[in-house]
Short mmCIF file of C-alpha atoms and ligand atoms in Angstrom, two decimals:
data_model
loop_
_atom_site.label_atom_id
_atom_site.label_comp_id
_atom_site.label_asym_id
_atom_site.label_seq_id
_atom_site.Cartn_x
_atom_site.Cartn_y
_atom_site.Cartn_z
CA MET Y 1 23.33 8.37 29.22
CA ARG Y 2 21.89 6.27 26.39
CA ARG Y 3 23.26 6.52 22.86
CA PRO Y 4 20.76 7.55 20.16
CA ALA Y 5 19.27 4.52 18.46
CA PRO Y 6 19.29 3.94 14.71
CA LEU Y 7 15.54 3.56 14.99
CA GLN Y 8 12.79 5.35 13.09
CA TYR Y 9 15.40 6.66 10.69
CA VAL Y 10 13.86 7.88 7.49
CA PRO Y 11 16.25 7.27 4.58
CA GLU Y 12 18.61 10.00 3.42
CA ALA Y 13 20.82 8.05 1.04
CA PRO Y 14 20.20 4.83 -0.89
CA ALA Y 15 20.92 1.65 1.06
CA ARG Y 16 23.03 -1.20 -0.26
CA ALA Y 17 20.83 -3.85 1.32
CA ALA Y 18 17.40 -3.94 2.96
CA ILE Y 19 14.85 -6.29 4.40
CA PHE Y 20 11.18 -5.39 4.19
CA MET Y 21 9.14 -7.52 6.59
CA VAL Y 22 5.34 -7.22 6.90
CA VAL Y 23 3.76 -8.88 9.90
CA THR Y 24 0.18 -9.52 11.07
CA VAL Y 25 -0.39 -9.53 14.82
CA ARG Y 26 -2.56 -12.14 16.45
CA PRO Y 27 -5.55 -10.96 18.52
CA GLY Y 28 -4.58 -10.76 22.19
CA ALA Y 29 -0.88 -10.06 21.53
CA GLU Y 30 -1.17 -6.29 22.01
CA ASP Y 31 0.84 -6.21 25.27
CA GLU Y 32 3.72 -8.10 23.67
CA ILE Y 33 3.75 -5.67 20.77
CA ARG Y 34 3.89 -2.66 23.07
CA GLU Y 35 6.76 -4.34 24.93
CA LEU Y 36 8.58 -4.98 21.68
CA PHE Y 37 8.19 -1.30 20.74
CA ALA Y 38 9.78 -0.27 24.05
CA ASP Y 39 12.71 -2.65 23.40
CA ALA Y 40 13.12 -1.93 19.70
CA ALA Y 41 15.71 0.80 20.13
CA GLY Y 42 17.84 -1.45 22.35
CA LEU Y 43 17.68 -4.28 19.86
CA ALA Y 44 18.69 -1.97 17.01
CA ARG Y 45 21.59 -0.59 19.07
CA ALA Y 46 22.78 -4.09 19.95
CA VAL Y 47 23.22 -4.95 16.26
CA ALA Y 48 24.24 -1.53 14.91
CA PHE Y 49 26.96 -0.82 17.50
CA ARG Y 50 28.99 -3.83 16.40
CA ALA Y 51 29.46 -2.36 12.88
CA PRO Y 52 28.93 1.41 13.09
CA GLU Y 53 30.47 2.02 9.66
CA ASP Y 54 27.77 -0.09 8.02
CA GLU Y 55 24.93 2.27 8.95
CA LEU Y 56 22.25 -0.14 10.10
CA SER Y 57 18.92 1.61 10.59
CA CYS Y 58 15.34 0.55 10.92
CA THR Y 59 11.88 2.00 10.78
CA VAL Y 60 8.87 0.33 12.34
CA GLY Y 61 5.50 1.22 10.85
CA VAL Y 62 2.11 0.52 12.40
CA GLY Y 63 -1.06 -0.19 10.32
CA ALA Y 64 -4.39 1.50 11.06
CA GLN Y 65 -6.21 -1.45 12.53
CA LEU Y 66 -3.36 -2.47 14.84
CA TRP Y 67 -3.02 1.16 15.90
CA ASP Y 68 -6.55 1.12 17.22
CA ARG Y 69 -5.94 -2.16 19.05
CA LEU Y 70 -2.79 -0.85 20.70
CA PHE Y 71 -3.57 2.71 21.71
CA ASP Y 72 -6.36 4.71 23.30
CA GLY Y 73 -6.51 8.31 22.23
CA PRO Y 74 -6.04 10.05 18.92
CA ARG Y 75 -4.85 8.28 15.81
CA PRO Y 76 -2.43 9.89 13.32
CA ALA Y 77 -4.71 12.02 11.13
CA GLY Y 78 -3.75 10.39 7.82
CA LEU Y 79 -3.61 6.76 8.98
CA HIS Y 80 -6.15 4.48 7.33
CA PRO Y 81 -6.02 1.07 5.68
CA PHE Y 82 -4.41 0.96 2.25
CA ARG Y 83 -6.92 2.08 -0.39
CA ALA Y 84 -6.93 -0.46 -3.18
CA LEU Y 85 -7.29 0.93 -6.69
CA THR Y 86 -8.96 -0.55 -9.72
CA GLY Y 87 -8.19 1.11 -13.02
CA ALA Y 88 -9.49 0.18 -16.45
CA VAL Y 89 -6.48 -2.12 -16.98
CA HIS Y 90 -4.41 -2.40 -13.78
CA THR Y 91 -5.14 -2.85 -10.09
CA ALA Y 92 -3.32 -1.96 -6.88
CA PRO Y 93 -4.40 -4.51 -4.26
CA GLY Y 94 -4.32 -3.90 -0.53
CA THR Y 95 -2.93 -6.85 1.41
CA ALA Y 96 -2.83 -7.84 5.06
CA GLY Y 97 -0.24 -6.25 7.35
CA ASP Y 98 -0.18 -4.74 10.83
CA LEU Y 99 3.53 -3.96 11.16
CA LEU Y 100 6.22 -3.04 8.67
CA PHE Y 101 9.89 -3.43 9.51
CA HIS Y 102 12.13 -1.59 7.03
CA VAL Y 103 15.68 -2.58 7.93
CA ARG Y 104 18.53 -1.15 5.89
CA ALA Y 105 22.31 -1.17 6.00
CA ARG Y 106 25.44 -1.43 3.87
CA ARG Y 107 25.48 -5.20 4.57
CA LEU Y 108 22.63 -7.69 4.35
CA ASP Y 109 23.89 -9.68 7.33
CA LEU Y 110 23.15 -6.78 9.68
CA CYS Y 111 19.64 -6.45 8.27
CA PHE Y 112 19.18 -10.19 8.63
CA GLU Y 113 20.32 -10.17 12.23
CA LEU Y 114 18.04 -7.33 13.32
CA ALA Y 115 15.02 -8.67 11.44
CA SER Y 116 15.66 -12.05 13.08
CA GLN Y 117 15.84 -10.45 16.52
CA PHE Y 118 12.43 -8.83 15.93
CA ALA Y 119 11.02 -12.13 14.65
CA ARG Y 120 12.30 -14.00 17.68
CA ARG Y 121 10.61 -11.55 20.01
CA LEU Y 122 7.34 -11.94 18.11
CA ALA Y 123 7.31 -15.73 18.06
CA GLY Y 124 3.80 -16.91 18.85
CA TYR Y 125 2.34 -13.44 18.52
CA GLY Y 126 2.35 -12.80 14.82
CA GLU Y 127 3.05 -14.03 11.33
CA VAL Y 128 5.41 -12.79 8.66
CA VAL Y 129 3.10 -12.44 5.64
CA ASP Y 130 5.70 -10.91 3.36
CA GLU Y 131 9.47 -10.76 3.51
CA VAL Y 132 11.65 -9.25 0.78
CA HIS Y 133 15.43 -9.08 0.76
CA GLY Y 134 16.49 -6.17 -1.45
CA PHE Y 135 19.89 -5.53 -2.94
CA ARG Y 136 21.63 -2.65 -4.65
CA TYR Y 137 21.92 -3.33 -8.36
CA PHE Y 138 24.87 -1.56 -10.02
CA ASP Y 139 24.49 2.24 -9.95
CA GLN Y 140 21.12 2.34 -8.10
CA ARG Y 141 19.31 0.67 -10.99
CA ASP Y 142 16.04 -1.25 -10.77
CA LEU Y 143 15.75 -4.57 -12.59
CA LEU Y 144 14.24 -2.71 -15.55
CA GLY Y 145 17.74 -1.28 -15.90
CA PHE Y 146 16.91 2.37 -15.02
CA VAL Y 147 18.49 4.41 -12.25
CA ASP Y 148 15.83 4.67 -9.50
CA GLY Y 149 15.77 7.40 -6.89
CA THR Y 150 17.41 10.31 -8.73
CA GLU Y 151 14.72 12.89 -8.07
CA ASN Y 152 14.39 12.13 -4.38
CA PRO Y 153 14.56 15.33 -2.32
CA THR Y 154 17.50 15.60 0.09
CA GLY Y 155 18.35 17.55 3.23
CA ALA Y 156 15.78 20.08 4.41
CA GLU Y 157 13.58 19.39 1.39
CA ALA Y 158 13.45 15.70 2.27
CA ALA Y 159 12.63 16.47 5.92
CA GLU Y 160 9.80 18.73 4.82
CA ALA Y 161 8.49 16.00 2.47
CA VAL Y 162 8.46 13.22 5.05
CA PHE Y 163 7.96 14.51 8.59
CA VAL Y 164 4.56 15.34 10.05
CA GLY Y 165 4.58 18.89 11.40
CA ASP Y 166 2.31 21.17 13.40
CA GLU Y 167 -0.77 20.11 11.42
CA ASP Y 168 -0.91 17.02 13.68
CA PRO Y 169 1.07 18.08 16.75
CA VAL Y 170 0.72 14.87 18.81
CA PHE Y 171 2.36 12.94 15.97
CA ALA Y 172 4.83 15.60 14.76
CA GLY Y 173 8.16 14.07 13.75
CA GLY Y 174 6.50 10.86 12.61
CA SER Y 175 5.96 9.86 8.99
CA TYR Y 176 3.71 7.77 6.76
CA VAL Y 177 5.10 4.93 4.69
CA LEU Y 178 3.41 3.16 1.78
CA VAL Y 179 4.77 -0.10 0.37
CA GLN Y 180 3.98 -2.14 -2.72
CA LYS Y 181 5.70 -5.17 -4.07
CA TYR Y 182 5.92 -5.16 -7.89
CA LEU Y 183 6.81 -8.07 -10.16
CA HIS Y 184 8.21 -7.27 -13.61
CA ASP Y 185 7.49 -9.01 -16.89
CA LEU Y 186 11.06 -8.84 -18.12
CA ASP Y 187 10.37 -10.74 -21.34
CA ALA Y 188 7.87 -8.10 -22.43
CA TRP Y 189 10.15 -5.31 -21.19
CA ASP Y 190 13.20 -6.64 -23.00
CA ALA Y 191 11.20 -6.90 -26.21
CA LEU Y 192 11.01 -3.07 -26.28
CA THR Y 193 13.78 -1.00 -27.82
CA VAL Y 194 15.76 1.16 -25.40
CA GLU Y 195 14.09 4.25 -26.90
CA GLU Y 196 10.64 2.76 -26.16
CA GLN Y 197 11.70 1.92 -22.61
CA GLU Y 198 12.90 5.50 -22.19
CA ARG Y 199 9.47 6.78 -23.20
CA VAL Y 200 7.88 4.47 -20.59
CA ILE Y 201 10.05 5.83 -17.78
CA GLY Y 202 10.57 9.42 -19.03
CA ARG Y 203 14.37 9.38 -18.63
CA HIS Y 204 17.33 8.17 -20.69
CA LYS Y 205 18.47 4.72 -19.68
CA LEU Y 206 22.25 5.02 -19.75
CA SER Y 207 22.72 8.66 -18.72
CA ASP Y 208 19.65 8.90 -16.46
CA VAL Y 209 18.92 12.37 -17.89
CA GLU Y 210 15.20 13.29 -17.98
CA LEU Y 211 13.60 13.47 -21.45
CA PRO Y 212 12.72 17.00 -22.59
CA ASP Y 213 9.01 17.76 -21.98
CA ALA Y 214 8.33 17.70 -25.71
CA ASP Y 215 9.54 14.08 -25.95
CA LYS Y 216 8.15 12.83 -22.64
CA PRO Y 217 4.76 11.07 -23.03
CA ASP Y 218 2.11 12.10 -20.49
CA ASN Y 219 1.70 8.45 -19.58
CA SER Y 220 5.39 8.04 -18.75
CA HIS Y 221 6.23 7.08 -15.18
CA VAL Y 222 7.91 10.38 -14.41
CA ALA Y 223 5.00 12.42 -15.79
CA ALA Y 224 2.44 10.40 -13.79
CA ASN Y 225 4.40 10.98 -10.56
CA THR Y 226 4.94 14.68 -10.85
CA ILE Y 227 2.38 16.11 -8.43
CA VAL Y 228 1.81 19.85 -8.48
CA ASP Y 229 -0.74 21.60 -6.27
CA ALA Y 230 -3.10 24.26 -7.62
CA ASP Y 231 -0.76 26.97 -6.32
CA GLY Y 232 2.14 25.52 -8.34
CA THR Y 233 3.90 23.81 -5.40
CA GLU Y 234 5.43 20.45 -6.31
CA ARG Y 235 4.68 17.78 -3.69
CA GLN Y 236 7.45 15.31 -2.99
CA ILE Y 237 8.02 11.99 -1.26
CA VAL Y 238 11.19 10.08 -0.33
CA ARG Y 239 11.52 6.66 -2.00
CA ASP Y 240 13.89 3.90 -0.99
CA ASN Y 241 12.95 1.22 -3.59
CA MET Y 242 15.03 -1.92 -3.85
CA PRO Y 243 15.34 -4.62 -6.50
CA PHE Y 244 14.77 -8.21 -5.42
CA GLY Y 245 14.35 -11.52 -7.16
CA GLU Y 246 14.66 -15.22 -7.34
CA ILE Y 247 16.30 -16.34 -10.57
CA GLY Y 248 15.12 -19.96 -10.63
CA ALA Y 249 11.53 -18.85 -10.06
CA ALA Y 250 11.84 -16.17 -12.77
CA GLU Y 251 10.81 -13.58 -10.19
CA PHE Y 252 12.19 -10.12 -10.80
CA GLY Y 253 10.79 -7.26 -8.78
CA THR Y 254 10.95 -3.79 -7.33
CA TYR Y 255 9.89 -3.23 -3.73
CA PHE Y 256 8.39 0.25 -3.75
CA ILE Y 257 8.60 2.14 -0.45
CA GLY Y 258 7.62 5.78 -0.16
CA TYR Y 259 7.73 8.03 2.91
CA ALA Y 260 5.61 11.19 3.17
CA ALA Y 261 4.34 13.67 5.71
CA ASP Y 262 0.90 13.26 4.18
CA PRO Y 263 -0.12 9.93 2.59
CA ASP Y 264 -2.43 11.82 0.26
CA VAL Y 265 0.60 12.79 -1.84
CA ILE Y 266 1.55 9.11 -2.44
CA GLU Y 267 -2.10 8.24 -3.00
CA ARG Y 268 -2.39 10.92 -5.67
CA MET Y 269 0.61 9.41 -7.42
CA LEU Y 270 -1.01 5.97 -7.25
CA THR Y 271 -4.28 7.35 -8.64
CA ASN Y 272 -2.37 8.89 -11.54
CA MET Y 273 -0.57 5.59 -12.13
CA PHE Y 274 -3.50 3.17 -11.91
CA ILE Y 275 -6.59 5.23 -12.81
CA GLY Y 276 -4.76 7.78 -14.97
CA ASP Y 277 -5.07 11.51 -15.47
CA PRO Y 278 -7.32 11.75 -17.36
CA PRO Y 279 -8.84 8.38 -16.36
CA GLY Y 280 -7.75 5.65 -18.74
CA ASN Y 281 -4.30 7.20 -19.31
CA HIS Y 282 -2.49 4.84 -16.93
CA ASP Y 283 1.26 4.86 -16.21
CA ARG Y 284 2.95 2.72 -18.89
CA ILE Y 285 5.30 1.17 -16.30
CA LEU Y 286 2.31 -0.86 -15.15
CA ASP Y 287 2.14 -2.68 -18.48
CA PHE Y 288 5.42 -4.32 -17.39
CA SER Y 289 5.12 -4.27 -13.60
CA ARG Y 290 2.31 -5.80 -11.53
CA ALA Y 291 1.56 -4.70 -7.96
CA VAL Y 292 0.96 -7.76 -5.76
CA THR Y 293 0.90 -6.19 -2.28
CA GLY Y 294 -0.10 -2.84 -0.78
CA GLY Y 295 0.08 -1.44 2.73
CA LEU Y 296 0.03 1.93 4.50
CA PHE Y 297 1.67 2.43 7.91
CA PHE Y 298 2.45 5.21 10.33
CA VAL Y 299 6.04 5.52 11.56
CA PRO Y 300 5.90 7.10 15.02
CA THR Y 301 8.96 8.75 16.53
CA ALA Y 302 11.42 6.64 18.54
CA GLU Y 303 10.24 8.51 21.65
CA PHE Y 304 6.67 7.44 20.97
CA LEU Y 305 7.64 3.81 20.56
CA ASP Y 306 9.58 3.94 23.81
CA ASP Y 307 6.69 5.39 25.82
CA PRO Y 308 3.46 5.92 23.84
CA SER Y 309 1.38 6.94 26.86
CA ALA Y 310 3.70 9.85 27.65
CA VAL Y 311 2.91 11.24 24.20
CA LEU Y 312 -0.76 10.29 24.01
CA ASP Y 313 -1.55 11.56 27.51
CA SER Y 314 -0.21 14.95 26.50
CA ALA Y 315 -2.87 15.05 23.76
CA GLY Y 316 -5.76 15.61 26.16
CA PRO Y 317 -9.29 14.20 25.80
CA GLU Y 318 -9.51 14.61 22.01
CA ALA Y 319 -12.03 12.55 20.07
CA VAL Y 320 -10.68 9.32 18.61
CA PRO Y 321 -10.90 9.54 14.83
CA ALA Y 322 -13.38 7.12 13.25
CA VAL Y 323 -12.06 3.93 11.70
CA ASP Y 324 -11.95 4.08 7.89
CA ALA Y 325 -13.72 0.90 6.87
CA GLY Y 326 -12.83 -1.23 3.92
CA GLY Y 327 -9.11 -2.09 4.07
CA PRO Y 328 -7.46 -5.40 4.64
CA SER Y 329 -7.18 -6.38 8.26
CA CYS Y 330 -5.19 -8.94 10.08
CA ALA Y 331 -8.38 -9.87 11.89
CA GLU Y 332 -9.66 -11.03 8.53
CA GLY Y 333 -6.81 -13.53 8.33
CA SER Y 334 -4.34 -13.72 5.46
CA LEU Y 335 -6.35 -11.68 3.06
CA ALA Y 336 -5.61 -11.26 -0.64
CA ILE Y 337 -2.00 -12.20 -0.42
CA GLY Y 338 -2.23 -13.59 -3.92
CA ASP Y 339 1.21 -13.93 -5.38
CA LEU Y 340 3.32 -13.83 -2.26
CA LYS Y 341 6.06 -16.38 -2.25
CA ARG Y 342 7.02 -16.50 1.38
CA SER Y 343 4.80 -16.78 4.40
CA SER Y 344 6.19 -18.13 7.63
CA ALA Y 345 4.39 -18.70 10.86
CA TRP Y 346 6.35 -17.89 13.98
C1 LIG Q 401 7.58 -0.96 -10.52
C2 LIG Q 401 7.75 -0.08 -9.57
C3 LIG Q 401 8.53 1.19 -9.81
C4 LIG Q 401 9.70 1.35 -10.46
C5 LIG Q 401 10.58 0.29 -11.14
C6 LIG Q 401 10.02 2.75 -10.42
C7 LIG Q 401 11.13 3.34 -11.03
C8 LIG Q 401 11.34 4.69 -11.14
C9 LIG Q 401 12.38 5.32 -11.92
C10 LIG Q 401 13.43 4.55 -12.73
C11 LIG Q 401 12.26 6.65 -11.78
C12 LIG Q 401 13.16 7.75 -12.44
C13 LIG Q 401 14.30 8.17 -11.59
C14 LIG Q 401 13.96 8.79 -10.25
O1 LIG Q 401 13.75 10.00 -10.15
O2 LIG Q 401 13.88 8.02 -9.31
C15 LIG Q 401 11.15 6.89 -10.91
C16 LIG Q 401 10.71 8.12 -10.51
C17 LIG Q 401 9.70 8.34 -9.63
N1 LIG Q 401 8.85 7.40 -9.13
FE1 LIG Q 401 8.91 5.42 -9.46
N2 LIG Q 401 9.04 3.40 -9.73
C18 LIG Q 401 8.11 2.49 -9.34
C19 LIG Q 401 6.94 2.72 -8.63
C20 LIG Q 401 6.58 3.96 -8.14
C21 LIG Q 401 5.42 4.20 -7.38
C22 LIG Q 401 4.39 3.16 -6.96
C23 LIG Q 401 5.41 5.54 -7.04
C24 LIG Q 401 4.45 6.36 -6.25
C25 LIG Q 401 3.38 5.91 -5.62
C26 LIG Q 401 6.58 6.12 -7.67
C27 LIG Q 401 6.97 7.44 -7.56
C28 LIG Q 401 8.01 8.02 -8.27
C29 LIG Q 401 8.33 9.44 -8.20
C30 LIG Q 401 7.65 10.48 -7.31
C31 LIG Q 401 9.38 9.64 -9.07
C32 LIG Q 401 10.10 10.98 -9.38
C33 LIG Q 401 9.36 11.74 -10.42
C34 LIG Q 401 10.08 13.02 -10.78
O3 LIG Q 401 9.89 14.00 -10.04
O4 LIG Q 401 10.86 13.04 -11.75
N3 LIG Q 401 7.29 5.12 -8.31
N4 LIG Q 401 10.60 5.68 -10.55
#
């Protein structure tokens, strides 16, 4: 009997260390990618088993265009290329990426080992177009100094927020993940008083307590990201953001990663942040944090990765959803990667 793999694990508690690796896949390498998927659980087990107390886990996400290259049959209903946003002041670019590896643990060495194992298997078949090593900063703070992750749902609420259900039965148990790499202007941020910073975020800095509604500006980060449906239901996502940086290069960032059962929820948050509600009223956090990447991926279940055809064949002769045009594609080469610092060819 095989042990369960720490694969396709959607975060429940904040990690201490993480590696976020975005990869483009070369045309013609589809067989190798399917083989890697089948072996991914074994690779994760081989690293995790040696240090079970350090909770290594990994999710593998697949972008829309690679999905269509890899699989015949239906595509996850909400999977499409990242939708770039252009607000009056700030933009959210979409950048190239076919695969996302989100590797997390209590120790960076475990993340490094598993990410390296994946990279070794992909040598000659793809390129790492972005790689971020995230670390825990004091009591779950981002590099702006605020505690990040407090309002994440947990337990059954988190499961409801992130896992696809009966609305898309072939892909039930999977999830969508949206990532963006942000760089902070810490000089401008540090020039604010703590009280001004608190009005940008919508929470107190030291205590992490939310500002009362009367004191919380409607362009604060917390206000922009509170999504309530017409029937009064609050829609949630699970975030697992990590700080990262390079001191000598004066690079200080937050890697945003959000999981959701329906990507529309995260996209509504992004619209509020970048376009504003009403338009023009953008999230103040963007005046100090610039998005330099953007990608949307589907995280299939571990069972799907192990044997996709067993799942897809059960779907019957459904129509293949049409491709949503207009996002960045690996076929278009290294598109719009702008400010990325690391790009290594395998
Ligand atoms: C520069 C990047 C970002 C930073 C530094 C950041 C930081 C924070 C902080 C400090 C909080 C308050 C504590 C908490 O509940 O976690 C927060 C809340 C939140 N953020 Fe972000 N965030 C970033 C980007 C984003 C993005 C891109 C999204 C969505 C697309 C997002 C969604 C949320 C949500 C849903 C909440 C909880 C709101 C609530 O219900 O109170 N964040 N973020």
